[in-house]
Short mmCIF file of C-alpha atoms in Angstrom, two decimals:
data_model
loop_
_atom_site.label_atom_id
_atom_site.label_comp_id
_atom_site.label_asym_id
_atom_site.label_seq_id
_atom_site.Cartn_x
_atom_site.Cartn_y
_atom_site.Cartn_z
CA UNK A 1 -61.38 4.82 -67.04
CA UNK A 2 -59.35 5.11 -63.84
CA UNK A 3 -60.07 8.28 -61.87
CA UNK A 4 -60.29 12.06 -61.90
CA UNK A 5 -57.59 13.67 -59.78
CA UNK A 6 -58.61 16.89 -58.03
CA UNK A 7 -57.79 19.41 -55.37
CA UNK A 8 -60.78 20.95 -53.60
CA UNK A 9 -60.88 23.93 -51.25
CA UNK A 10 -63.88 23.58 -48.94
CA UNK A 11 -65.29 25.92 -46.32
CA UNK A 12 -66.83 23.70 -43.65
CA UNK A 13 -66.56 22.97 -39.91
CA UNK A 14 -66.89 19.24 -40.55
CA UNK A 15 -63.94 16.88 -40.50
CA UNK A 16 -64.04 15.24 -43.92
CA UNK A 17 -62.79 11.77 -44.72
CA UNK A 18 -62.22 10.96 -48.40
CA UNK A 19 -61.44 7.40 -49.47
CA UNK A 20 -57.85 7.16 -50.78
CA UNK A 21 -57.57 10.94 -50.41
CA UNK A 22 -55.78 13.39 -48.15
CA UNK A 23 -57.44 16.14 -46.09
CA UNK A 24 -55.69 19.15 -44.55
CA UNK A 25 -57.93 21.09 -42.16
CA UNK A 26 -57.61 24.44 -40.39
CA UNK A 27 -60.57 25.96 -38.53
CA UNK A 28 -63.41 26.15 -41.08
CA UNK A 29 -61.28 25.50 -44.16
CA UNK A 30 -60.22 22.16 -45.64
CA UNK A 31 -57.97 21.40 -48.59
CA UNK A 32 -58.71 17.96 -50.01
CA UNK A 33 -56.62 15.93 -52.47
CA UNK A 34 -58.29 12.96 -54.09
CA UNK A 35 -60.74 11.61 -56.64
CA UNK A 36 -63.25 14.23 -57.83
CA UNK A 37 -66.32 12.03 -57.37
CA UNK A 38 -65.28 10.83 -53.90
CA UNK A 39 -64.74 14.42 -52.75
CA UNK A 40 -68.09 15.41 -54.24
CA UNK A 41 -69.77 12.57 -52.33
CA UNK A 42 -68.59 14.11 -49.03
CA UNK A 43 -69.71 17.57 -50.16
CA UNK A 44 -73.23 16.26 -50.85
CA UNK A 45 -73.31 14.23 -47.63
CA UNK A 46 -72.68 17.32 -45.49
CA UNK A 47 -74.70 19.61 -47.80
CA UNK A 48 -71.71 21.91 -48.28
CA UNK A 49 -72.27 24.89 -50.58
CA UNK A 50 -68.95 26.74 -50.39
CA UNK A 51 -66.22 24.86 -52.29
CA UNK A 52 -63.89 25.20 -55.28
CA UNK A 53 -62.48 22.33 -57.37
CA UNK A 54 -59.15 22.39 -59.18
CA UNK A 55 -59.20 19.38 -61.50
CA UNK A 56 -55.77 17.94 -62.32
CA UNK A 57 -56.97 15.14 -64.58
CA UNK A 58 -60.21 13.53 -65.72
CA UNK A 59 -60.75 9.82 -66.35
CA UNK A 60 -56.99 9.30 -66.45
CA UNK A 61 -55.87 5.72 -67.15
CA UNK A 62 -52.33 6.32 -65.86
CA UNK A 63 -50.72 8.00 -62.91
CA UNK A 64 -47.83 10.42 -63.24
CA UNK A 65 -44.31 9.33 -62.38
CA UNK A 66 -43.32 9.76 -58.74
CA UNK A 67 -40.09 11.73 -58.42
CA UNK A 68 -39.05 10.88 -54.87
CA UNK A 69 -36.56 8.14 -55.79
CA UNK A 70 -35.14 9.72 -58.96
CA UNK A 71 -31.48 10.68 -59.14
CA UNK A 72 -31.97 13.32 -61.83
CA UNK A 73 -33.44 16.79 -62.37
CA UNK A 74 -37.05 17.38 -63.39
CA UNK A 75 -38.06 21.04 -63.65
CA UNK A 76 -41.43 22.65 -62.98
CA UNK A 77 -44.08 22.06 -65.62
CA UNK A 78 -42.71 18.80 -67.01
CA UNK A 79 -45.31 16.03 -67.37
CA UNK A 80 -44.03 12.47 -67.06
CA UNK A 81 -46.30 9.43 -66.96
CA UNK A 82 -45.74 6.34 -64.83
CA UNK A 83 -43.49 3.53 -66.08
CA UNK A 84 -40.95 5.97 -67.51
CA UNK A 85 -37.31 5.22 -66.67
CA UNK A 86 -35.04 8.21 -66.05
CA UNK A 87 -31.47 7.19 -65.33
CA UNK A 88 -28.89 9.05 -63.26
CA UNK A 89 -28.23 12.72 -64.06
CA UNK A 90 -30.96 13.05 -66.68
CA UNK A 91 -32.48 16.52 -67.06
CA UNK A 92 -36.09 17.17 -68.06
CA UNK A 93 -36.83 20.84 -68.60
CA UNK A 94 -40.08 22.76 -68.16
CA UNK A 95 -42.93 21.89 -70.50
CA UNK A 96 -41.47 18.58 -71.69
CA UNK A 97 -43.91 15.66 -71.96
CA UNK A 98 -42.78 12.04 -71.68
CA UNK A 99 -45.21 9.20 -72.28
CA UNK A 100 -45.29 5.80 -70.60
CA UNK A 101 -42.73 3.07 -71.27
CA UNK A 102 -39.98 5.46 -72.35
CA UNK A 103 -36.40 4.82 -71.26
CA UNK A 104 -34.03 7.80 -71.04
CA UNK A 105 -30.48 6.88 -70.19
CA UNK A 106 -28.00 8.72 -68.00
CA UNK A 107 -26.96 12.34 -68.62
CA UNK A 108 -29.51 12.93 -71.38
CA UNK A 109 -31.35 16.26 -71.50
CA UNK A 110 -34.94 16.63 -72.70
CA UNK A 111 -35.30 20.30 -73.54
CA UNK A 112 -38.31 22.61 -73.14
CA UNK A 113 -41.61 21.54 -74.75
CA UNK A 114 -40.19 18.36 -76.29
CA UNK A 115 -42.70 15.52 -76.63
CA UNK A 116 -41.43 11.96 -76.20
CA UNK A 117 -43.92 9.30 -77.30
CA UNK A 118 -44.50 5.98 -75.59
CA UNK A 119 -41.78 3.31 -75.44
CA UNK A 120 -39.02 5.42 -77.00
CA UNK A 121 -35.47 4.50 -76.00
CA UNK A 122 -33.02 7.41 -75.78
CA UNK A 123 -29.34 6.72 -75.15
CA UNK A 124 -26.73 8.27 -72.88
CA UNK A 125 -25.56 11.88 -73.04
CA UNK A 126 -28.06 12.97 -75.68
CA UNK A 127 -29.74 16.34 -76.12
CA UNK A 128 -33.32 16.33 -77.40
CA UNK A 129 -33.91 19.89 -78.58
CA UNK A 130 -36.74 22.19 -77.58
CA UNK A 131 -40.05 21.50 -79.29
CA UNK A 132 -38.93 18.19 -80.79
CA UNK A 133 -41.40 15.34 -81.23
CA UNK A 134 -40.40 11.69 -80.96
CA UNK A 135 -43.19 9.39 -82.09
CA UNK A 136 -44.61 6.69 -79.83
CA UNK A 137 -46.10 3.28 -80.41
CA UNK A 138 -49.62 3.62 -78.96
CA UNK A 139 -51.64 5.62 -81.45
CA UNK A 140 -51.30 5.39 -84.34
CA UNK A 141 -50.16 1.88 -83.43
CA UNK A 142 -46.56 1.10 -84.37
CA UNK A 143 -44.85 -2.24 -83.93
CA UNK A 144 -41.42 -0.66 -83.54
CA UNK A 145 -40.37 2.01 -81.09
CA UNK A 146 -37.96 4.86 -81.76
CA UNK A 147 -34.40 4.12 -80.65
CA UNK A 148 -31.82 6.89 -80.32
CA UNK A 149 -28.19 5.97 -79.66
CA UNK A 150 -25.64 7.56 -77.32
CA UNK A 151 -24.28 11.12 -77.71
CA UNK A 152 -26.97 12.13 -80.21
CA UNK A 153 -28.08 15.73 -80.75
CA UNK A 154 -31.63 16.27 -81.99
CA UNK A 155 -32.08 19.88 -83.10
CA UNK A 156 -35.01 21.99 -81.97
CA UNK A 157 -38.44 21.37 -83.52
CA UNK A 158 -37.38 18.15 -85.23
CA UNK A 159 -39.77 15.22 -85.71
CA UNK A 160 -38.62 11.60 -85.43
CA UNK A 161 -41.23 9.28 -86.95
CA UNK A 162 -42.29 5.96 -85.42
CA UNK A 163 -39.83 3.08 -85.58
CA UNK A 164 -36.83 5.22 -86.58
CA UNK A 165 -33.35 4.27 -85.33
CA UNK A 166 -30.68 6.94 -84.95
CA UNK A 167 -27.08 5.81 -84.48
CA UNK A 168 -24.49 6.87 -81.93
CA UNK A 169 -22.87 10.33 -82.13
CA UNK A 170 -25.15 11.57 -84.91
CA UNK A 171 -26.65 15.04 -85.28
CA UNK A 172 -30.12 15.87 -86.59
CA UNK A 173 -30.42 19.49 -87.69
CA UNK A 174 -33.11 21.77 -86.33
CA UNK A 175 -36.56 21.49 -87.91
CA UNK A 176 -35.85 18.17 -89.61
CA UNK A 177 -38.36 15.39 -90.21
CA UNK A 178 -36.62 12.02 -89.94
CA UNK A 179 -38.39 9.35 -92.00
CA UNK A 180 -35.54 6.84 -92.44
CA UNK A 181 -32.96 5.31 -90.11
CA UNK A 182 -29.80 7.35 -89.50
CA UNK A 183 -26.44 5.55 -89.00
CA UNK A 184 -23.65 6.38 -86.54
CA UNK A 185 -21.50 9.51 -86.81
CA UNK A 186 -23.40 11.51 -89.43
CA UNK A 187 -25.07 14.89 -89.77
CA UNK A 188 -28.57 14.76 -91.25
CA UNK A 189 -31.15 17.48 -91.78
CA UNK A 190 -34.02 18.60 -93.95
CA UNK A 191 -37.58 17.50 -94.76
CA UNK A 192 -37.23 14.64 -95.20
CA UNK A 193 -33.88 14.47 -93.40
CA UNK A 194 -30.97 13.34 -95.56
CA UNK A 195 -27.39 12.51 -94.60
CA UNK A 196 -25.16 15.46 -95.49
CA UNK A 197 -21.75 14.47 -94.14
CA UNK A 198 -19.85 12.72 -91.38
CA UNK A 199 -19.63 14.35 -87.94
CA UNK A 200 -16.53 16.54 -87.57
CA UNK A 201 -14.77 17.76 -84.47
CA UNK A 202 -15.96 21.31 -85.22
CA UNK A 203 -19.55 20.16 -84.68
CA UNK A 204 -18.91 20.09 -80.91
CA UNK A 205 -21.40 17.29 -80.38
CA UNK A 206 -20.67 17.18 -76.66
CA UNK A 207 -22.85 17.80 -73.62
CA UNK A 208 -22.36 20.44 -70.95
CA UNK A 209 -21.56 18.41 -67.85
CA UNK A 210 -22.31 21.38 -65.58
CA UNK A 211 -25.99 21.34 -66.64
CA UNK A 212 -26.32 17.73 -65.48
CA UNK A 213 -25.38 18.46 -61.87
#
Protein backbone atom coordinates (compact mmCIF):
# COMPACT_ATOMS: atom_id res chain seq x y z
CA UNK A 1 0.00 0.00 0.00
CA UNK A 2 1.51 3.32 -1.06
CA UNK A 3 -0.52 6.34 0.03
CA UNK A 4 -3.89 8.06 0.06
CA UNK A 5 -3.90 11.24 -2.00
CA UNK A 6 -6.13 14.02 -0.68
CA UNK A 7 -7.02 17.67 -0.83
CA UNK A 8 -8.09 19.23 2.47
CA UNK A 9 -9.68 22.62 3.08
CA UNK A 10 -8.87 23.74 6.62
CA UNK A 11 -9.99 26.76 8.61
CA UNK A 12 -7.12 27.63 10.93
CA UNK A 13 -4.77 30.53 11.76
CA UNK A 14 -1.83 28.14 12.06
CA UNK A 15 0.77 27.72 9.36
CA UNK A 16 0.68 24.02 8.57
CA UNK A 17 3.58 21.97 7.30
CA UNK A 18 2.76 18.59 5.75
CA UNK A 19 5.54 16.16 4.87
CA UNK A 20 5.78 15.74 1.07
CA UNK A 21 2.68 17.92 0.73
CA UNK A 22 1.84 21.40 -0.46
CA UNK A 23 0.05 24.08 1.59
CA UNK A 24 -1.61 27.22 0.21
CA UNK A 25 -2.64 29.67 2.94
CA UNK A 26 -4.74 32.84 2.97
CA UNK A 27 -5.76 34.47 6.27
CA UNK A 28 -7.54 31.75 8.26
CA UNK A 29 -7.98 29.31 5.39
CA UNK A 30 -5.52 26.70 4.10
CA UNK A 31 -5.78 24.33 1.16
CA UNK A 32 -3.51 21.33 1.62
CA UNK A 33 -2.46 18.75 -0.98
CA UNK A 34 -0.86 15.58 0.30
CA UNK A 35 -1.23 12.21 2.00
CA UNK A 36 -4.50 11.88 3.94
CA UNK A 37 -2.88 10.54 7.12
CA UNK A 38 -0.11 13.15 7.15
CA UNK A 39 -2.65 15.96 6.80
CA UNK A 40 -4.76 14.40 9.55
CA UNK A 41 -1.71 14.29 11.82
CA UNK A 42 -1.39 18.10 11.55
CA UNK A 43 -5.12 18.53 12.15
CA UNK A 44 -4.88 16.52 15.39
CA UNK A 45 -1.68 18.28 16.46
CA UNK A 46 -3.34 21.71 16.31
CA UNK A 47 -6.72 20.37 17.50
CA UNK A 48 -8.45 21.73 14.39
CA UNK A 49 -12.18 21.06 14.15
CA UNK A 50 -13.16 22.86 10.93
CA UNK A 51 -11.88 20.97 7.87
CA UNK A 52 -13.11 19.12 4.78
CA UNK A 53 -11.28 16.29 2.98
CA UNK A 54 -11.56 15.53 -0.73
CA UNK A 55 -9.96 12.12 -1.20
CA UNK A 56 -8.47 11.52 -4.65
CA UNK A 57 -7.22 8.00 -4.00
CA UNK A 58 -6.87 5.53 -1.15
CA UNK A 59 -3.98 3.11 -0.64
CA UNK A 60 -2.92 3.62 -4.25
CA UNK A 61 0.10 1.59 -5.35
CA UNK A 62 0.75 3.76 -8.41
CA UNK A 63 0.88 7.44 -9.21
CA UNK A 64 -0.90 8.96 -12.17
CA UNK A 65 1.04 9.97 -15.26
CA UNK A 66 2.46 13.50 -15.21
CA UNK A 67 1.42 15.43 -18.31
CA UNK A 68 3.92 18.29 -18.27
CA UNK A 69 6.35 16.77 -20.79
CA UNK A 70 3.80 15.14 -23.11
CA UNK A 71 3.50 16.27 -26.72
CA UNK A 72 -0.10 15.13 -27.12
CA UNK A 73 -3.64 15.98 -26.02
CA UNK A 74 -5.24 14.58 -22.87
CA UNK A 75 -8.74 15.86 -22.14
CA UNK A 76 -10.44 16.44 -18.80
CA UNK A 77 -11.55 13.32 -16.97
CA UNK A 78 -9.07 10.89 -18.52
CA UNK A 79 -7.25 8.68 -16.01
CA UNK A 80 -3.75 7.55 -16.99
CA UNK A 81 -1.43 5.68 -14.64
CA UNK A 82 2.33 6.15 -14.44
CA UNK A 83 4.63 4.26 -16.82
CA UNK A 84 2.29 4.78 -19.77
CA UNK A 85 3.95 5.96 -23.00
CA UNK A 86 1.98 8.42 -25.13
CA UNK A 87 3.81 9.35 -28.30
CA UNK A 88 3.54 12.58 -30.29
CA UNK A 89 0.08 13.80 -31.31
CA UNK A 90 -1.85 11.11 -29.43
CA UNK A 91 -5.33 12.09 -28.25
CA UNK A 92 -6.96 10.72 -25.10
CA UNK A 93 -10.56 11.85 -24.70
CA UNK A 94 -12.61 12.39 -21.54
CA UNK A 95 -13.37 9.34 -19.43
CA UNK A 96 -10.75 7.09 -21.02
CA UNK A 97 -8.72 4.92 -18.62
CA UNK A 98 -5.22 3.70 -19.46
CA UNK A 99 -3.40 1.29 -17.17
CA UNK A 100 0.32 1.09 -16.47
CA UNK A 101 2.86 -0.20 -18.99
CA UNK A 102 0.75 0.63 -22.03
CA UNK A 103 2.41 2.07 -25.14
CA UNK A 104 0.30 4.20 -27.48
CA UNK A 105 2.09 5.30 -30.60
CA UNK A 106 1.87 8.59 -32.45
CA UNK A 107 -1.40 10.02 -33.78
CA UNK A 108 -3.59 7.38 -32.14
CA UNK A 109 -6.88 8.44 -30.56
CA UNK A 110 -8.36 6.78 -27.48
CA UNK A 111 -12.02 7.73 -27.53
CA UNK A 112 -14.39 8.48 -24.64
CA UNK A 113 -14.73 5.86 -21.87
CA UNK A 114 -12.38 3.37 -23.52
CA UNK A 115 -10.47 1.16 -21.08
CA UNK A 116 -6.93 0.12 -22.02
CA UNK A 117 -5.51 -2.64 -19.82
CA UNK A 118 -1.92 -2.90 -18.63
CA UNK A 119 0.95 -3.42 -21.08
CA UNK A 120 -1.12 -3.12 -24.25
CA UNK A 121 0.74 -1.90 -27.35
CA UNK A 122 -1.30 0.22 -29.76
CA UNK A 123 0.22 1.26 -33.08
CA UNK A 124 0.32 4.52 -35.02
CA UNK A 125 -2.72 6.36 -36.35
CA UNK A 126 -5.29 4.07 -34.74
CA UNK A 127 -8.73 4.91 -33.40
CA UNK A 128 -9.91 3.01 -30.33
CA UNK A 129 -13.66 3.57 -30.25
CA UNK A 130 -15.73 4.87 -27.37
CA UNK A 131 -16.45 2.34 -24.64
CA UNK A 132 -14.02 -0.26 -25.99
CA UNK A 133 -12.13 -2.54 -23.62
CA UNK A 134 -8.63 -3.83 -24.33
CA UNK A 135 -7.59 -6.51 -21.87
CA UNK A 136 -4.45 -6.19 -19.76
CA UNK A 137 -1.97 -8.64 -18.33
CA UNK A 138 -2.23 -8.04 -14.56
CA UNK A 139 -5.44 -9.67 -13.42
CA UNK A 140 -6.46 -12.16 -14.54
CA UNK A 141 -2.78 -12.79 -15.22
CA UNK A 142 -1.90 -13.14 -18.91
CA UNK A 143 1.53 -13.97 -20.27
CA UNK A 144 0.90 -12.12 -23.52
CA UNK A 145 -0.17 -8.52 -23.96
CA UNK A 146 -2.57 -7.19 -26.59
CA UNK A 147 -0.81 -5.79 -29.66
CA UNK A 148 -2.66 -3.62 -32.16
CA UNK A 149 -0.92 -2.66 -35.42
CA UNK A 150 -0.85 0.65 -37.28
CA UNK A 151 -3.92 2.32 -38.85
CA UNK A 152 -6.37 0.07 -37.01
CA UNK A 153 -9.98 1.06 -36.27
CA UNK A 154 -11.61 -0.54 -33.23
CA UNK A 155 -15.35 0.13 -33.28
CA UNK A 156 -17.21 1.43 -30.25
CA UNK A 157 -17.94 -0.96 -27.37
CA UNK A 158 -15.69 -3.70 -28.72
CA UNK A 159 -13.74 -6.04 -26.42
CA UNK A 160 -10.24 -7.26 -27.29
CA UNK A 161 -9.32 -10.25 -25.11
CA UNK A 162 -5.91 -10.76 -23.51
CA UNK A 163 -3.02 -11.71 -25.78
CA UNK A 164 -4.83 -10.87 -29.03
CA UNK A 165 -2.84 -9.47 -31.98
CA UNK A 166 -4.56 -7.27 -34.56
CA UNK A 167 -2.74 -6.60 -37.82
CA UNK A 168 -2.09 -3.34 -39.64
CA UNK A 169 -4.94 -1.49 -41.40
CA UNK A 170 -7.66 -3.79 -40.06
CA UNK A 171 -11.13 -2.79 -38.88
CA UNK A 172 -13.04 -4.29 -35.95
CA UNK A 173 -16.76 -3.59 -36.14
CA UNK A 174 -18.63 -1.95 -33.28
CA UNK A 175 -19.67 -4.21 -30.41
CA UNK A 176 -17.39 -7.07 -31.41
CA UNK A 177 -15.65 -9.47 -29.05
CA UNK A 178 -12.27 -10.44 -30.48
CA UNK A 179 -11.14 -13.87 -29.25
CA UNK A 180 -8.64 -14.79 -31.99
CA UNK A 181 -5.82 -12.96 -33.74
CA UNK A 182 -6.79 -10.75 -36.70
CA UNK A 183 -4.41 -10.42 -39.69
CA UNK A 184 -3.57 -7.30 -41.71
CA UNK A 185 -6.07 -5.55 -43.99
CA UNK A 186 -9.32 -7.26 -42.99
CA UNK A 187 -12.73 -6.33 -41.64
CA UNK A 188 -13.88 -8.44 -38.70
CA UNK A 189 -16.94 -8.18 -36.50
CA UNK A 190 -19.39 -10.15 -34.40
CA UNK A 191 -19.39 -12.16 -31.17
CA UNK A 192 -17.01 -13.81 -31.50
CA UNK A 193 -15.48 -11.61 -34.20
CA UNK A 194 -14.96 -13.32 -37.54
CA UNK A 195 -13.19 -12.09 -40.67
CA UNK A 196 -15.80 -10.94 -43.19
CA UNK A 197 -13.73 -9.49 -46.03
CA UNK A 198 -10.65 -7.55 -47.00
CA UNK A 199 -10.51 -3.80 -46.32
CA UNK A 200 -11.74 -1.74 -49.29
CA UNK A 201 -11.12 1.88 -50.17
CA UNK A 202 -14.78 2.65 -49.39
CA UNK A 203 -14.15 1.76 -45.74
CA UNK A 204 -12.30 5.07 -45.30
CA UNK A 205 -10.03 3.63 -42.64
CA UNK A 206 -8.15 6.91 -42.29
CA UNK A 207 -7.73 9.29 -39.37
CA UNK A 208 -8.77 12.92 -39.21
CA UNK A 209 -5.47 14.78 -39.02
CA UNK A 210 -7.20 17.95 -37.80
CA UNK A 211 -8.26 16.20 -34.57
CA UNK A 212 -4.63 15.40 -33.76
CA UNK A 213 -3.50 19.03 -33.69
